[in-house]
Amino acid sequence: MKYLLLITALTAATLPVGMAAPVVAKPIQNACLQSAREAVSYQLCGCIQSAADITLTRRDQRQAAKFFDDPQRAQDVRQSDRGTHESFWQKYKRFGETAEAYCS
C-alpha cells in the first residue's frame, strides 16, 4: 500500500500543474480539434475518437488522422491498388459508418 501511494505521489509530482492523469494519445481527436471545420467541438471530436477506438488500431488511427490535414492522402489511399491500402480503407469505411451512427 505504501509503495502504491509513493508511486501515485511521484507521478502526480511530475505532471504539469492542472493535469490529473497521464496524457493518452488520441490522434483522431487531436486532428479533429485542430481541423478548420465549423462543427468542431471537444464533445464531437471525443465521440469520433471513441468510434476510432472501437474500429481502428492505433496505427490505423495515426494514418487516418493525417487525412484531416491532407484530404488528398485519403483519396490516394482509397484509389491505391496496394493490398495494405485496400485493407485499411475497409476498416476506415467501417470507422466512418460507426462514427456517423455513434455521433449523430
mmCIF file of C-alpha atoms in Angstrom:
data_model
loop_
_atom_site.group_PDB
_atom_site.id
_atom_site.type_symbol
_atom_site.label_atom_id
_atom_site.label_comp_id
_atom_site.label_asym_id
_atom_site.label_seq_id
_atom_site.Cartn_x
_atom_site.Cartn_y
_atom_site.Cartn_z
ATOM 1 C CA MET A 1 0.000 0.000 0.000
ATOM 2 C CA LYS A 2 2.805 2.432 0.869
ATOM 3 C CA TYR A 3 4.501 1.583 -2.437
ATOM 4 C CA LEU A 4 1.312 2.403 -4.377
ATOM 5 C CA LEU A 5 0.923 5.717 -2.557
ATOM 6 C CA LEU A 6 4.558 6.600 -3.259
ATOM 7 C CA ILE A 7 4.189 5.871 -6.987
ATOM 8 C CA THR A 8 0.973 7.908 -7.118
ATOM 9 C CA ALA A 9 2.623 10.838 -5.354
ATOM 10 C CA LEU A 10 5.687 10.739 -7.595
ATOM 11 C CA THR A 11 3.561 10.522 -10.714
ATOM 12 C CA ALA A 12 1.436 13.465 -9.614
ATOM 13 C CA ALA A 13 4.554 15.481 -8.757
ATOM 14 C CA THR A 14 5.995 15.038 -12.235
ATOM 15 C CA LEU A 15 2.856 16.109 -14.090
ATOM 16 C CA PRO A 16 2.354 19.720 -15.170
ATOM 17 C CA VAL A 17 0.137 21.814 -12.905
ATOM 18 C CA GLY A 18 -3.555 21.253 -13.554
ATOM 19 C CA MET A 19 -3.011 17.848 -15.084
ATOM 20 C CA ALA A 20 -4.513 14.985 -13.090
ATOM 21 C CA ALA A 21 -3.603 11.982 -15.241
ATOM 22 C CA PRO A 22 -1.095 10.959 -17.882
ATOM 23 C CA VAL A 23 -1.928 12.127 -21.371
ATOM 24 C CA VAL A 24 -3.185 9.358 -23.628
ATOM 25 C CA ALA A 25 -2.538 9.744 -27.339
ATOM 26 C CA LYS A 26 -5.790 10.431 -29.139
ATOM 27 C CA PRO A 27 -4.706 11.005 -32.736
ATOM 28 C CA ILE A 28 -8.183 11.260 -34.267
ATOM 29 C CA GLN A 29 -9.494 13.589 -31.566
ATOM 30 C CA ASN A 30 -6.434 15.826 -31.794
ATOM 31 C CA ALA A 31 -6.613 16.014 -35.584
ATOM 32 C CA CYS A 32 -10.335 16.736 -35.400
ATOM 33 C CA LEU A 33 -9.863 19.547 -32.871
ATOM 34 C CA GLN A 34 -7.123 21.120 -34.993
ATOM 35 C CA SER A 35 -9.153 20.974 -38.200
ATOM 36 C CA ALA A 36 -10.737 24.078 -39.671
ATOM 37 C CA ARG A 37 -14.242 22.610 -39.825
ATOM 38 C CA GLU A 38 -17.090 24.719 -38.444
ATOM 39 C CA ALA A 39 -18.756 21.961 -36.406
ATOM 40 C CA VAL A 40 -15.613 21.145 -34.406
ATOM 41 C CA SER A 41 -16.250 20.663 -30.706
ATOM 42 C CA TYR A 42 -14.493 18.774 -27.953
ATOM 43 C CA GLN A 43 -17.579 16.597 -27.494
ATOM 44 C CA LEU A 44 -17.894 15.702 -31.204
ATOM 45 C CA CYS A 45 -14.181 15.047 -31.638
ATOM 46 C CA GLY A 46 -14.179 12.912 -28.498
ATOM 47 C CA CYS A 47 -17.080 10.905 -29.867
ATOM 48 C CA ILE A 48 -15.270 10.391 -33.170
ATOM 49 C CA GLN A 49 -12.190 9.240 -31.218
ATOM 50 C CA SER A 50 -14.370 6.719 -29.375
ATOM 51 C CA ALA A 51 -15.558 5.332 -32.710
ATOM 52 C CA ALA A 52 -11.928 5.107 -33.819
ATOM 53 C CA ASP A 53 -11.006 3.257 -30.623
ATOM 54 C CA ILE A 54 -13.686 0.681 -31.427
ATOM 55 C CA THR A 55 -12.830 0.160 -35.095
ATOM 56 C CA LEU A 56 -9.189 1.110 -35.734
ATOM 57 C CA THR A 57 -5.827 0.079 -34.357
ATOM 58 C CA ARG A 58 -3.512 2.802 -33.039
ATOM 59 C CA ARG A 59 -1.504 2.557 -36.243
ATOM 60 C CA ASP A 60 -4.667 2.930 -38.341
ATOM 61 C CA GLN A 61 -5.707 5.898 -36.206
ATOM 62 C CA ARG A 62 -2.403 7.667 -36.863
ATOM 63 C CA GLN A 63 -2.833 7.108 -40.595
ATOM 64 C CA ALA A 64 -6.468 8.269 -40.559
ATOM 65 C CA ALA A 65 -5.590 11.369 -38.519
ATOM 66 C CA LYS A 66 -3.393 12.547 -41.391
ATOM 67 C CA PHE A 67 -6.492 12.734 -43.602
ATOM 68 C CA PHE A 68 -7.777 15.708 -41.596
ATOM 69 C CA ASP A 69 -4.876 17.870 -42.842
ATOM 70 C CA ASP A 70 -4.450 16.233 -46.236
ATOM 71 C CA PRO A 71 -7.702 15.000 -47.838
ATOM 72 C CA GLN A 72 -5.760 14.137 -50.981
ATOM 73 C CA ARG A 73 -3.924 11.480 -48.974
ATOM 74 C CA ALA A 74 -7.270 9.809 -48.252
ATOM 75 C CA GLN A 75 -8.116 9.862 -51.950
ATOM 76 C CA ASP A 76 -4.736 8.355 -52.827
ATOM 77 C CA VAL A 77 -5.184 5.527 -50.319
ATOM 78 C CA ARG A 78 -8.744 4.879 -51.495
ATOM 79 C CA GLN A 79 -7.649 4.582 -55.119
ATOM 80 C CA SER A 80 -4.480 2.613 -54.422
ATOM 81 C CA ASP A 81 -4.098 -0.967 -55.621
ATOM 82 C CA ARG A 82 -1.863 -1.925 -52.687
ATOM 83 C CA GLY A 83 -3.324 -4.655 -50.505
ATOM 84 C CA THR A 84 -2.453 -2.825 -47.310
ATOM 85 C CA HIS A 85 -4.271 0.279 -48.535
ATOM 86 C CA GLU A 86 -7.339 -1.738 -49.541
ATOM 87 C CA SER A 87 -7.429 -3.427 -46.132
ATOM 88 C CA PHE A 88 -7.002 -0.092 -44.358
ATOM 89 C CA TRP A 89 -9.716 1.529 -46.475
ATOM 90 C CA GLN A 90 -12.231 -1.163 -45.496
ATOM 91 C CA LYS A 91 -11.506 -0.509 -41.812
ATOM 92 C CA TYR A 92 -11.633 3.249 -42.425
ATOM 93 C CA LYS A 93 -15.062 2.962 -44.047
ATOM 94 C CA ARG A 94 -16.293 0.918 -41.070
ATOM 95 C CA PHE A 95 -14.888 3.623 -38.774
ATOM 96 C CA GLY A 96 -16.769 6.316 -40.711
ATOM 97 C CA GLU A 97 -20.032 4.399 -40.531
ATOM 98 C CA THR A 98 -19.563 3.784 -36.810
ATOM 99 C CA ALA A 99 -18.734 7.425 -36.121
ATOM 100 C CA GLU A 100 -21.752 8.591 -38.100
ATOM 101 C CA ALA A 101 -24.112 6.272 -36.232
ATOM 102 C CA TYR A 102 -22.499 6.849 -32.833
ATOM 103 C CA CYS A 103 -22.006 10.615 -33.005
ATOM 104 C CA SER A 104 -25.114 11.843 -34.865
#
